[in-house]
Amino acid sequence: MSVCSLGFLFFTGVVTLLFHARPGLGGRRMVLGAASLFFLAAFRPDLRSLAALAAFLFVTHMSLRLAPRASRLTVVLLGAAVVAAFLVLRRYSFLQSLLPAKLLGHPLELVGLSYMLFRFLHLLVDVRQGQIGAVSLTSYLSYQLSFLTLVAGPIQRYRDFRASWDTLARSTPPPRDTLLAWDRLLSGMIKIGLLSTALLYVYERAAAGALREQPPPALLLRFMAYFYSYPAYLFFNFSGYTDIVVGAGRLLNFSLPENFDRPYLARNILDFWNRWHITLTKWIRDYIFMTSYKWSVDRLGPSPFLGPSAVFVALLIAGLWHGSTSNFALFGLVHGVGAAVNQVYDEILKRRLKAPARRAYAENAWIRGAATFATLHVVCFSFLFFPGDLDLVFARLHFAATAVARLAGSAG
Amino acid sequence: MSELRERVQAIFRSVFGDDTLVLSDGMTAADVDGWDSLAHINLIIAIEQKLGVKFATAEISRLKEPGQNVGSFLKLIEGKMAGRA
């Protein structure tokens, strides 16, 4: 079921009515649990995929039960085994040269698997480190399969999930809050149904025409439409999705974290990730960047190369997490390099300028404008690799570069 | 000023390269120039090494969340040092 559909609107209305008709915690949990199962069933998974999902959830929950008592090595191996299973289930293209084709040729499709993996790994680390107590099977299933976050996040932390899950029985929100929740939900639907659909249409037309012989000015205009429309489409689509689930959550006394904060106004790549898919960024920051950086410094001692290296690896992994093909690796590579350069530049500024001069530099409107402009274009460039065929992307870039050269030649 | 606060303040000054930095309970990451993710983890590493305490991943993360400040950071360190004694 698409969250931007009349079906989802009706589904949310019915779930909200049933939820508020039951005053007790247990009854409301049952309503949300049944709603999540119904939502999952609406994707019509085949029996083999359902069995694979059940196995994934069972094995990961068993790992969580073992984690507090098992050795550190055992926990690392459990986590690695689940990541390996994820890579096979998602058919990562780099595995083709390592594994038999039959293993990757499986028909299994698991909805929201990437999100489930990150939720599980966060739990594994936090349970192991004693930050989260025992996680019951019902809590775990409710956390992993919640219809509010199943398909595309946000990646809510378990502690925050429990804060809502344990207080579902609180009284019905005042009418104003209910109206604001519906407003948020419907705004999200407008963003997806109208804006992102229109932008996708522009993108597809521009992409199709970007390889057609035409005068250089027309080609460049078409290329600009191609260049800017996809990032705009992605923003409206994904932030619209977040609006819908955050709004639906509020109707059900369920608080979800925000995922966007005007990302295209970021002044550098690190700032962009603090504004785009925020819950993913925080996950990557905590469980990849900080963990790998701290591990490296503890063993190798401080080095100016460790920070940029850790941030590069973290954003490369963020790129790879988005999809199983090489275009996502390229997307991660652009962001990894951009963020590493960003961090080296910050370090140079810290060494050369004293704190007041650094503040003046950061607040300078011209510098801020130039940095925002440059960041926007690096981000738009990286999003070219998101959809489809890499050969076509490179051909369009080559075509546009040739048109610029021809224009420059005729002007000269 | 308590001894712990003085020791933590010295670590802050060393990590942020600012000898004039004075800690107050209400101070947050936004109040300290350069307190980004890298500086945050460098601060944690320095405190772990100099005060002999260990932080869990979730604790390190929570310290950057809204509502957290230097006061809560000091309380966390104090609790860890008391637990160790």
CSV table of C-alpha atoms in Angstrom, one decimal:
chain,number,residue,atom,x,y,z
A,1,MET,CA,0.0,0.0,0.0
A,2,SER,CA,1.4,3.4,-1.0
A,3,VAL,CA,1.3,5.9,1.9
A,4,CYS,CA,0.2,8.5,-0.7
A,5,SER,CA,-3.1,7.0,-1.6
A,6,LEU,CA,-6.8,7.1,-0.8
A,7,GLY,CA,-6.4,3.6,0.6
A,8,PHE,CA,-3.8,4.8,3.2
A,9,LEU,CA,-6.0,7.8,4.1
A,10,PHE,CA,-8.9,5.5,4.7
A,11,PHE,CA,-6.7,3.0,6.6
A,12,THR,CA,-5.3,5.8,8.8
A,13,GLY,CA,-8.8,7.1,9.5
A,14,VAL,CA,-10.1,3.6,10.5
A,15,VAL,CA,-7.0,2.8,12.7
A,16,THR,CA,-7.4,6.2,14.4
A,17,LEU,CA,-11.0,5.6,15.2
A,18,LEU,CA,-10.4,2.1,16.5
A,19,PHE,CA,-7.4,3.3,18.5
A,20,HIS,CA,-9.3,6.0,20.3
A,21,ALA,CA,-12.3,3.8,20.9
A,22,ARG,CA,-10.1,1.7,23.1
A,23,PRO,CA,-8.9,3.6,26.2
A,24,GLY,CA,-6.4,1.0,27.6
A,25,LEU,CA,-2.8,0.5,26.8
A,26,GLY,CA,-3.2,-3.2,25.8
A,27,GLY,CA,-6.1,-2.5,23.5
A,28,ARG,CA,-4.3,0.3,21.7
A,29,ARG,CA,-1.2,-1.8,21.3
A,30,MET,CA,-3.4,-4.5,19.8
A,31,VAL,CA,-4.9,-2.0,17.3
A,32,LEU,CA,-1.5,-0.8,16.2
A,33,GLY,CA,-0.1,-4.4,16.0
A,34,ALA,CA,-3.1,-5.5,13.9
A,35,ALA,CA,-2.7,-2.3,11.7
A,36,SER,CA,1.0,-3.1,11.1
A,37,LEU,CA,0.2,-6.7,10.1
A,38,PHE,CA,-2.6,-5.5,7.8
A,39,PHE,CA,-0.2,-2.9,6.3
A,40,LEU,CA,2.5,-5.6,5.7
A,41,ALA,CA,-0.1,-8.0,4.2
A,42,ALA,CA,-1.1,-5.2,1.8
A,43,PHE,CA,2.3,-5.6,0.1
A,44,ARG,CA,1.2,-9.1,-0.8
A,45,PRO,CA,4.5,-10.8,0.1
A,46,ASP,CA,4.7,-14.4,-1.2
A,47,LEU,CA,5.1,-17.2,1.3
A,48,ARG,CA,8.8,-17.6,0.8
A,49,SER,CA,9.4,-13.9,1.5
A,50,LEU,CA,7.2,-14.1,4.6
A,51,ALA,CA,9.2,-17.1,5.8
A,52,ALA,CA,12.5,-15.2,5.2
A,53,LEU,CA,11.1,-12.2,7.1
A,54,ALA,CA,10.1,-14.4,10.0
A,55,ALA,CA,13.5,-16.0,10.0
A,56,PHE,CA,15.2,-12.6,9.9
A,57,LEU,CA,13.2,-11.4,12.9
A,58,PHE,CA,13.6,-14.6,14.9
A,59,VAL,CA,17.4,-14.8,14.4
A,60,THR,CA,17.9,-11.1,15.2
A,61,HIS,CA,15.7,-11.3,18.3
A,62,MET,CA,17.6,-14.4,19.5
A,63,SER,CA,20.9,-12.4,18.9
A,64,LEU,CA,19.5,-9.6,21.1
A,65,ARG,CA,18.7,-12.2,23.9
A,66,LEU,CA,22.2,-13.6,23.6
A,67,ALA,CA,24.0,-10.3,23.4
A,68,PRO,CA,24.2,-9.3,27.2
A,69,ARG,CA,25.8,-12.6,28.2
A,70,ALA,CA,27.8,-13.5,25.0
A,71,SER,CA,31.5,-12.6,24.5
A,72,ARG,CA,32.3,-9.5,22.5
A,73,LEU,CA,33.6,-11.6,19.6
A,74,THR,CA,30.4,-13.6,19.5
A,75,VAL,CA,28.3,-10.4,19.3
A,76,VAL,CA,30.5,-9.0,16.5
A,77,LEU,CA,30.1,-12.3,14.6
A,78,LEU,CA,26.4,-12.2,15.1
A,79,GLY,CA,26.2,-8.7,13.8
A,80,ALA,CA,28.4,-9.6,10.9
A,81,ALA,CA,26.4,-12.6,10.0
A,82,VAL,CA,23.2,-10.6,9.9
A,83,VAL,CA,24.9,-7.9,7.7
A,84,ALA,CA,26.1,-10.7,5.4
A,85,ALA,CA,22.5,-12.1,5.2
A,86,PHE,CA,21.2,-8.6,4.4
A,87,LEU,CA,23.8,-8.2,1.5
A,88,VAL,CA,22.6,-11.5,0.0
A,89,LEU,CA,18.9,-10.8,0.5
A,90,ARG,CA,19.4,-7.4,-1.2
A,91,ARG,CA,21.6,-9.0,-3.9
A,92,TYR,CA,24.4,-6.5,-3.7
A,93,SER,CA,26.1,-6.4,-7.1
A,94,PHE,CA,29.7,-6.7,-5.8
A,95,LEU,CA,28.8,-10.2,-4.5
A,96,GLN,CA,28.3,-11.5,-8.0
A,97,SER,CA,32.0,-12.2,-8.4
A,98,LEU,CA,32.2,-13.8,-4.9
A,99,LEU,CA,29.1,-16.0,-4.6
A,100,PRO,CA,27.4,-18.6,-6.8
A,101,ALA,CA,24.7,-16.9,-9.1
A,102,LYS,CA,22.1,-19.3,-7.7
A,103,LEU,CA,22.5,-17.8,-4.2
A,104,LEU,CA,21.9,-14.3,-5.4
A,105,GLY,CA,19.1,-15.4,-7.9
A,106,HIS,CA,16.6,-15.9,-5.1
A,107,PRO,CA,13.1,-14.5,-5.5
A,108,LEU,CA,12.8,-13.0,-1.9
A,109,GLU,CA,11.6,-9.5,-1.4
A,110,LEU,CA,11.5,-8.1,2.1
A,111,VAL,CA,9.8,-4.8,2.6
A,112,GLY,CA,11.9,-2.2,4.7
A,113,LEU,CA,14.8,-4.6,5.2
A,114,SER,CA,17.5,-1.8,5.1
A,115,TYR,CA,15.7,0.0,7.9
A,116,MET,CA,15.2,-3.2,9.9
A,117,LEU,CA,18.9,-3.9,9.7
A,118,PHE,CA,19.8,-0.5,11.1
A,119,ARG,CA,17.2,-0.8,13.9
A,120,PHE,CA,18.6,-4.2,14.8
A,121,LEU,CA,22.3,-3.2,14.8
A,122,HIS,CA,21.5,-0.2,17.0
A,123,LEU,CA,19.7,-2.5,19.5
A,124,LEU,CA,22.5,-5.1,19.4
A,125,VAL,CA,25.1,-2.5,20.3
A,126,ASP,CA,22.9,-0.8,23.0
A,127,VAL,CA,21.7,-4.0,24.6
A,128,ARG,CA,25.3,-5.3,24.6
A,129,GLN,CA,26.5,-2.1,26.3
A,130,GLY,CA,23.8,-2.2,28.9
A,131,GLN,CA,22.0,0.9,27.7
A,132,ILE,CA,18.8,-1.1,26.9
A,133,GLY,CA,17.4,-3.9,29.0
A,134,ALA,CA,15.7,-7.1,27.8
A,135,VAL,CA,13.7,-6.6,24.6
A,136,SER,CA,10.6,-8.8,24.6
A,137,LEU,CA,9.6,-10.5,21.3
A,138,THR,CA,6.3,-8.5,21.1
A,139,SER,CA,8.1,-5.2,21.7
A,140,TYR,CA,10.7,-6.1,19.1
A,141,LEU,CA,8.1,-7.1,16.5
A,142,SER,CA,6.1,-3.9,17.2
A,143,TYR,CA,9.3,-1.9,16.8
A,144,GLN,CA,10.5,-3.5,13.6
A,145,LEU,CA,7.1,-3.9,11.9
A,146,SER,CA,5.4,-0.7,12.9
A,147,PHE,CA,3.4,0.5,9.8
A,148,LEU,CA,4.5,4.0,10.6
A,149,THR,CA,8.2,3.3,9.9
A,150,LEU,CA,8.3,0.0,8.0
A,151,VAL,CA,8.8,1.2,4.5
A,152,ALA,CA,11.1,4.2,4.7
A,153,GLY,CA,11.8,5.1,8.3
A,154,PRO,CA,12.4,7.4,10.1
A,155,ILE,CA,15.0,5.3,11.9
A,156,GLN,CA,13.6,5.8,15.3
A,157,ARG,CA,15.8,4.6,18.3
A,158,TYR,CA,14.3,1.9,20.5
A,159,ARG,CA,14.3,4.1,23.6
A,160,ASP,CA,12.2,6.8,21.8
A,161,PHE,CA,9.9,4.1,20.4
A,162,ARG,CA,9.3,2.8,23.9
A,163,ALA,CA,8.6,6.3,25.2
A,164,SER,CA,5.6,6.4,22.8
A,165,TRP,CA,4.7,2.7,23.0
A,166,ASP,CA,4.4,2.9,26.8
A,167,THR,CA,2.2,6.0,26.8
A,168,LEU,CA,-0.3,5.1,24.1
A,169,ALA,CA,-3.1,5.2,26.7
A,170,ARG,CA,-2.8,8.9,27.4
A,171,SER,CA,-5.9,10.9,26.6
A,172,THR,CA,-7.0,11.9,23.1
A,173,PRO,CA,-5.1,15.0,21.9
A,174,PRO,CA,-7.1,18.3,21.8
A,175,PRO,CA,-8.9,19.0,18.5
A,176,ARG,CA,-6.4,21.6,17.4
A,177,ASP,CA,-3.5,19.0,17.6
A,178,THR,CA,-5.7,16.5,15.8
A,179,LEU,CA,-6.3,19.0,13.0
A,180,LEU,CA,-2.6,19.9,12.8
A,181,ALA,CA,-1.8,16.2,12.5
A,182,TRP,CA,-4.2,15.8,9.6
A,183,ASP,CA,-2.8,18.9,8.1
A,184,ARG,CA,0.7,17.5,8.3
A,185,LEU,CA,-0.5,14.2,6.8
A,186,LEU,CA,-2.4,15.9,3.9
A,187,SER,CA,0.5,18.3,3.2
A,188,GLY,CA,2.7,15.2,2.7
A,189,MET,CA,0.2,13.8,0.3
A,190,ILE,CA,0.1,17.0,-1.7
A,191,LYS,CA,3.9,17.0,-1.7
A,192,ILE,CA,4.1,13.5,-3.1
A,193,GLY,CA,0.9,13.4,-5.2
A,194,LEU,CA,1.3,16.8,-6.9
A,195,LEU,CA,4.8,18.3,-6.5
A,196,SER,CA,7.0,15.3,-6.7
A,197,THR,CA,4.8,13.7,-9.5
A,198,ALA,CA,5.1,16.9,-11.6
A,199,LEU,CA,8.9,17.1,-10.9
A,200,LEU,CA,9.3,13.4,-11.9
A,201,TYR,CA,7.5,14.1,-15.1
A,202,VAL,CA,9.9,17.1,-15.8
A,203,TYR,CA,12.9,14.9,-15.0
A,204,GLU,CA,11.8,12.0,-17.2
A,205,ARG,CA,11.1,14.4,-20.2
A,206,ALA,CA,14.4,16.2,-19.7
A,207,ALA,CA,16.4,13.0,-19.2
A,208,ALA,CA,14.9,11.5,-22.4
A,209,GLY,CA,15.7,14.7,-24.4
A,210,ALA,CA,19.1,15.3,-23.0
A,211,LEU,CA,20.7,13.0,-25.6
A,212,ARG,CA,18.9,14.5,-28.6
A,213,GLU,CA,20.7,16.6,-31.1
A,214,GLN,CA,19.6,20.2,-30.7
A,215,PRO,CA,21.0,23.7,-30.6
A,216,PRO,CA,23.4,24.1,-27.6
A,217,PRO,CA,21.2,26.6,-25.7
A,218,ALA,CA,18.2,24.3,-25.9
A,219,LEU,CA,20.3,21.3,-24.9
A,220,LEU,CA,21.7,23.2,-21.9
A,221,LEU,CA,18.2,24.3,-20.8
A,222,ARG,CA,17.1,20.7,-21.0
A,223,PHE,CA,20.2,19.6,-19.1
A,224,MET,CA,19.4,22.1,-16.3
A,225,ALA,CA,15.9,20.7,-16.0
A,226,TYR,CA,17.4,17.2,-15.8
A,227,PHE,CA,20.0,18.4,-13.3
A,228,TYR,CA,17.7,20.2,-10.8
A,229,SER,CA,14.4,18.3,-11.2
A,230,TYR,CA,15.5,15.0,-9.7
A,231,PRO,CA,16.9,16.4,-6.4
A,232,ALA,CA,13.7,18.5,-6.1
A,233,TYR,CA,11.6,15.4,-6.8
A,234,LEU,CA,13.5,13.4,-4.2
A,235,PHE,CA,13.0,16.1,-1.6
A,236,PHE,CA,9.3,16.5,-2.1
A,237,ASN,CA,8.8,12.7,-2.3
A,238,PHE,CA,10.8,11.7,0.8
A,239,SER,CA,9.9,14.7,3.0
A,240,GLY,CA,6.3,14.2,1.9
A,241,TYR,CA,6.5,10.6,3.0
A,242,THR,CA,7.9,11.8,6.4
A,243,ASP,CA,5.1,14.3,6.8
A,244,ILE,CA,2.5,11.6,6.2
A,245,VAL,CA,3.9,9.2,8.8
A,246,VAL,CA,4.7,11.9,11.3
A,247,GLY,CA,1.1,13.2,11.0
A,248,ALA,CA,-0.4,9.6,11.2
A,249,GLY,CA,1.8,9.0,14.2
A,250,ARG,CA,0.5,12.0,16.0
A,251,LEU,CA,-3.1,10.9,15.4
A,252,LEU,CA,-2.1,7.7,17.3
A,253,ASN,CA,-0.3,9.3,20.2
A,254,PHE,CA,3.0,8.2,18.6
A,255,SER,CA,5.9,10.6,18.3
A,256,LEU,CA,8.3,10.1,15.4
A,257,PRO,CA,11.6,12.0,14.8
A,258,GLU,CA,11.9,14.6,12.1
A,259,ASN,CA,14.0,13.7,9.0
A,260,PHE,CA,14.4,17.0,7.1
A,261,ASP,CA,15.5,20.6,7.8
A,262,ARG,CA,15.8,22.6,4.6
A,263,PRO,CA,18.6,20.4,3.3
A,264,TYR,CA,19.3,22.4,0.1
A,265,LEU,CA,20.3,25.4,2.2
A,266,ALA,CA,23.2,23.5,3.7
A,267,ARG,CA,26.6,25.3,3.6
A,268,ASN,CA,28.7,22.1,3.2
A,269,ILE,CA,28.3,18.4,2.8
A,270,LEU,CA,28.4,17.6,6.5
A,271,ASP,CA,25.8,20.3,7.1
A,272,PHE,CA,23.7,18.7,4.3
A,273,TRP,CA,23.6,15.4,6.1
A,274,ASN,CA,22.6,17.2,9.3
A,275,ARG,CA,19.5,18.3,7.4
A,276,TRP,CA,18.8,15.4,5.0
A,277,HIS,CA,17.5,12.1,6.2
A,278,ILE,CA,18.5,13.2,9.7
A,279,THR,CA,17.7,9.9,11.5
A,280,LEU,CA,20.0,8.0,9.0
A,281,THR,CA,22.7,10.6,9.5
A,282,LYS,CA,22.5,10.3,13.3
A,283,TRP,CA,22.6,6.5,13.0
A,284,ILE,CA,25.7,6.6,10.7
A,285,ARG,CA,27.3,9.2,13.0
A,286,ASP,CA,26.9,7.1,16.2
A,287,TYR,CA,27.3,3.6,15.0
A,288,ILE,CA,29.8,4.0,12.1
A,289,PHE,CA,31.6,7.3,12.3
A,290,MET,CA,32.1,7.7,16.0
A,291,THR,CA,32.6,4.0,16.7
A,292,SER,CA,35.2,3.5,13.9
A,293,TYR,CA,37.0,6.8,14.7
A,294,LYS,CA,37.2,6.0,18.5
A,295,TRP,CA,38.4,2.5,17.8
A,296,SER,CA,41.1,3.8,15.5
A,297,VAL,CA,42.3,6.5,17.9
A,298,ASP,CA,42.3,4.1,20.8
A,299,ARG,CA,44.6,1.7,18.8
A,300,LEU,CA,46.7,4.0,16.5
A,301,GLY,CA,46.7,7.2,18.5
A,302,PRO,CA,45.5,10.6,17.3
A,303,SER,CA,46.2,11.5,13.6
A,304,PRO,CA,44.9,14.3,11.4
A,305,PHE,CA,44.0,11.7,8.8
A,306,LEU,CA,41.7,9.6,11.0
A,307,GLY,CA,38.7,12.1,11.1
A,308,PRO,CA,38.5,12.6,7.3
A,309,SER,CA,39.0,8.9,6.7
A,310,ALA,CA,36.3,7.9,9.2
A,311,VAL,CA,33.8,10.4,7.7
A,312,PHE,CA,34.7,9.2,4.2
A,313,VAL,CA,34.0,5.6,5.1
A,314,ALA,CA,30.8,6.6,7.0
A,315,LEU,CA,29.3,8.4,4.0
A,316,LEU,CA,30.4,5.7,1.5
A,317,ILE,CA,28.5,3.2,3.6
A,318,ALA,CA,25.5,5.6,3.8
A,319,GLY,CA,25.5,5.6,-0.1
A,320,LEU,CA,25.8,1.8,-0.3
A,321,TRP,CA,23.0,1.4,2.2
A,322,HIS,CA,20.6,3.2,-0.3
A,323,GLY,CA,20.9,0.4,-2.9
A,324,SER,CA,22.7,-2.6,-4.1
A,325,THR,CA,24.1,-1.3,-7.4
A,326,SER,CA,27.3,0.6,-8.3
A,327,ASN,CA,25.4,3.9,-8.8
A,328,PHE,CA,24.8,4.1,-5.1
A,329,ALA,CA,28.5,3.5,-4.4
A,330,LEU,CA,29.2,6.4,-6.7
A,331,PHE,CA,26.7,8.6,-4.8
A,332,GLY,CA,28.4,7.6,-1.5
A,333,LEU,CA,31.8,8.3,-3.0
A,334,VAL,CA,30.9,11.8,-4.0
A,335,HIS,CA,29.5,12.5,-0.5
A,336,GLY,CA,32.4,10.8,1.2
A,337,VAL,CA,35.0,12.8,-0.7
A,338,GLY,CA,33.0,16.0,-0.2
A,339,ALA,CA,32.7,15.5,3.5
A,340,ALA,CA,36.4,14.5,3.9
A,341,VAL,CA,37.4,17.7,2.0
A,342,ASN,CA,35.0,19.6,4.2
A,343,GLN,CA,36.6,18.3,7.4
A,344,VAL,CA,40.1,19.0,6.2
A,345,TYR,CA,39.1,22.6,5.3
A,346,ASP,CA,37.5,23.0,8.8
A,347,GLU,CA,40.7,21.8,10.4
A,348,ILE,CA,42.8,24.3,8.3
A,349,LEU,CA,40.5,27.1,9.3
A,350,LYS,CA,40.7,26.1,13.0
A,351,ARG,CA,44.5,26.2,12.8
A,352,ARG,CA,44.8,29.4,10.9
A,353,LEU,CA,42.0,31.5,12.4
A,354,LYS,CA,41.3,32.3,16.0
A,355,ALA,CA,37.8,31.8,17.3
A,356,PRO,CA,36.4,35.3,16.7
A,357,ALA,CA,37.9,35.4,13.1
A,358,ARG,CA,36.3,31.9,12.4
A,359,ARG,CA,32.9,33.2,13.6
A,360,ALA,CA,33.2,36.2,11.3
A,361,TYR,CA,34.2,34.0,8.4
A,362,ALA,CA,31.2,31.6,9.1
A,363,GLU,CA,28.8,34.6,9.3
A,364,ASN,CA,30.0,36.4,6.2
A,365,ALA,CA,27.0,36.5,3.8
A,366,TRP,CA,29.1,36.2,0.7
A,367,ILE,CA,31.0,33.2,1.9
A,368,ARG,CA,27.8,31.6,3.2
A,369,GLY,CA,26.1,32.2,-0.2
A,370,ALA,CA,29.0,30.8,-2.2
A,371,ALA,CA,29.3,27.8,0.1
A,372,THR,CA,25.5,27.1,-0.1
A,373,PHE,CA,25.6,27.4,-3.9
A,374,ALA,CA,28.6,25.1,-4.2
A,375,THR,CA,27.0,22.5,-1.8
A,376,LEU,CA,23.7,22.5,-3.7
A,377,HIS,CA,25.5,21.8,-7.0
A,378,VAL,CA,27.6,19.0,-5.5
A,379,VAL,CA,24.5,17.4,-4.0
A,380,CYS,CA,22.5,17.8,-7.3
A,381,PHE,CA,25.5,16.2,-9.2
A,382,SER,CA,25.5,13.3,-6.7
A,383,PHE,CA,21.8,12.7,-7.2
A,384,LEU,CA,22.3,12.2,-10.9
A,385,PHE,CA,23.7,8.8,-10.0
A,386,PHE,CA,20.7,7.8,-8.0
A,387,PRO,CA,18.3,6.6,-10.6
A,388,GLY,CA,19.0,4.2,-13.5
A,389,ASP,CA,21.8,3.6,-15.8
A,390,LEU,CA,25.3,5.0,-15.2
A,391,ASP,CA,26.3,4.8,-18.9
A,392,LEU,CA,23.3,7.1,-19.7
A,393,VAL,CA,24.2,9.5,-16.9
A,394,PHE,CA,27.8,9.8,-18.2
A,395,ALA,CA,26.5,10.2,-21.8
A,396,ARG,CA,24.2,13.1,-20.7
A,397,LEU,CA,27.1,14.7,-18.8
A,398,HIS,CA,29.3,14.4,-21.9
A,399,PHE,CA,26.6,15.8,-24.2
A,400,ALA,CA,26.1,18.8,-21.9
A,401,ALA,CA,29.9,19.4,-21.6
A,402,THR,CA,30.1,19.3,-25.4
A,403,ALA,CA,27.3,21.8,-25.7
A,404,VAL,CA,29.0,24.2,-23.3
A,405,ALA,CA,32.2,23.9,-25.3
A,406,ARG,CA,30.4,24.6,-28.5
A,407,LEU,CA,28.7,27.7,-26.9
A,408,ALA,CA,32.0,28.9,-25.6
A,409,GLY,CA,33.6,28.3,-29.0
A,410,SER,CA,30.9,30.3,-30.9
A,411,ALA,CA,31.0,33.1,-28.3
A,412,GLY,CA,34.9,33.2,-28.7
B,1,MET,CA,34.8,25.0,41.6
B,2,SER,CA,34.9,21.2,42.2
B,3,GLU,CA,38.0,19.3,41.3
B,4,LEU,CA,36.1,17.3,38.6
B,5,ARG,CA,34.8,20.4,37.0
B,6,GLU,CA,38.3,21.8,36.9
B,7,ARG,CA,39.8,18.7,35.3
B,8,VAL,CA,37.0,18.5,32.7
B,9,GLN,CA,37.4,22.2,32.0
B,10,ALA,CA,41.1,21.7,31.3
B,11,ILE,CA,40.2,18.9,28.9
B,12,PHE,CA,37.7,21.1,27.1
B,13,ARG,CA,40.3,23.9,26.8
B,14,SER,CA,42.8,21.4,25.3
B,15,VAL,CA,40.3,19.8,22.8
B,16,PHE,CA,38.9,23.1,21.6
B,17,GLY,CA,42.2,25.0,21.7
B,18,ASP,CA,40.7,27.8,23.8
B,19,ASP,CA,42.4,28.8,27.1
B,20,THR,CA,39.6,31.2,28.0
B,21,LEU,CA,36.8,28.6,27.9
B,22,VAL,CA,34.8,28.5,31.2
B,23,LEU,CA,32.3,25.7,31.7
B,24,SER,CA,28.9,26.4,33.0
B,25,ASP,CA,26.1,23.9,33.6
B,26,GLY,CA,23.7,25.4,31.0
B,27,MET,CA,26.4,25.4,28.2
B,28,THR,CA,25.5,23.3,25.2
B,29,ALA,CA,27.4,22.3,22.0
B,30,ALA,CA,25.9,25.3,20.2
B,31,ASP,CA,27.7,27.6,22.7
B,32,VAL,CA,31.2,26.3,22.0
B,33,ASP,CA,32.8,27.2,18.8
B,34,GLY,CA,33.8,24.1,16.8
B,35,TRP,CA,31.8,21.6,18.9
B,36,ASP,CA,31.0,19.4,15.9
B,37,SER,CA,30.8,15.5,15.7
B,38,LEU,CA,34.6,15.1,15.4
B,39,ALA,CA,35.3,17.5,18.3
B,40,HIS,CA,32.6,15.7,20.3
B,41,ILE,CA,34.2,12.3,19.9
B,42,ASN,CA,37.7,13.8,20.5
B,43,LEU,CA,36.4,15.2,23.8
B,44,ILE,CA,34.9,11.8,24.8
B,45,ILE,CA,38.2,10.1,24.0
B,46,ALA,CA,40.2,12.7,26.0
B,47,ILE,CA,37.9,12.3,29.0
B,48,GLU,CA,38.0,8.5,28.8
B,49,GLN,CA,41.8,8.6,28.7
B,50,LYS,CA,42.4,11.3,31.4
B,51,LEU,CA,39.6,10.3,33.9
B,52,GLY,CA,39.6,6.5,33.3
B,53,VAL,CA,35.9,6.2,32.5
B,54,LYS,CA,34.1,4.6,29.6
B,55,PHE,CA,31.1,5.8,27.7
B,56,ALA,CA,28.6,3.6,25.8
B,57,THR,CA,27.7,4.6,22.2
B,58,ALA,CA,24.1,5.6,23.3
B,59,GLU,CA,25.5,7.8,26.0
B,60,ILE,CA,27.9,9.6,23.6
B,61,SER,CA,25.0,10.1,21.2
B,62,ARG,CA,22.6,11.4,23.9
B,63,LEU,CA,25.0,14.1,25.0
B,64,LYS,CA,24.4,15.9,21.7
B,65,GLU,CA,20.7,15.7,21.9
B,66,PRO,CA,18.5,18.7,22.8
B,67,GLY,CA,18.1,19.2,26.5
B,68,GLN,CA,21.6,17.9,27.2
B,69,ASN,CA,24.3,20.3,28.4
B,70,VAL,CA,27.6,20.5,30.2
B,71,GLY,CA,25.8,20.0,33.6
B,72,SER,CA,24.3,16.7,32.5
B,73,PHE,CA,27.7,15.7,31.0
B,74,LEU,CA,29.4,16.4,34.3
B,75,LYS,CA,26.7,14.4,36.2
B,76,LEU,CA,27.2,11.5,33.9
B,77,ILE,CA,31.0,11.5,34.4
B,78,GLU,CA,30.5,11.9,38.2
B,79,GLY,CA,28.2,8.9,38.2
B,80,LYS,CA,30.7,6.8,36.3
B,81,MET,CA,33.6,7.8,38.6
B,82,ALA,CA,31.5,7.1,41.7
B,83,GLY,CA,30.5,3.7,40.3
B,84,ARG,CA,34.2,2.9,39.7
B,85,ALA,CA,35.3,3.9,43.2
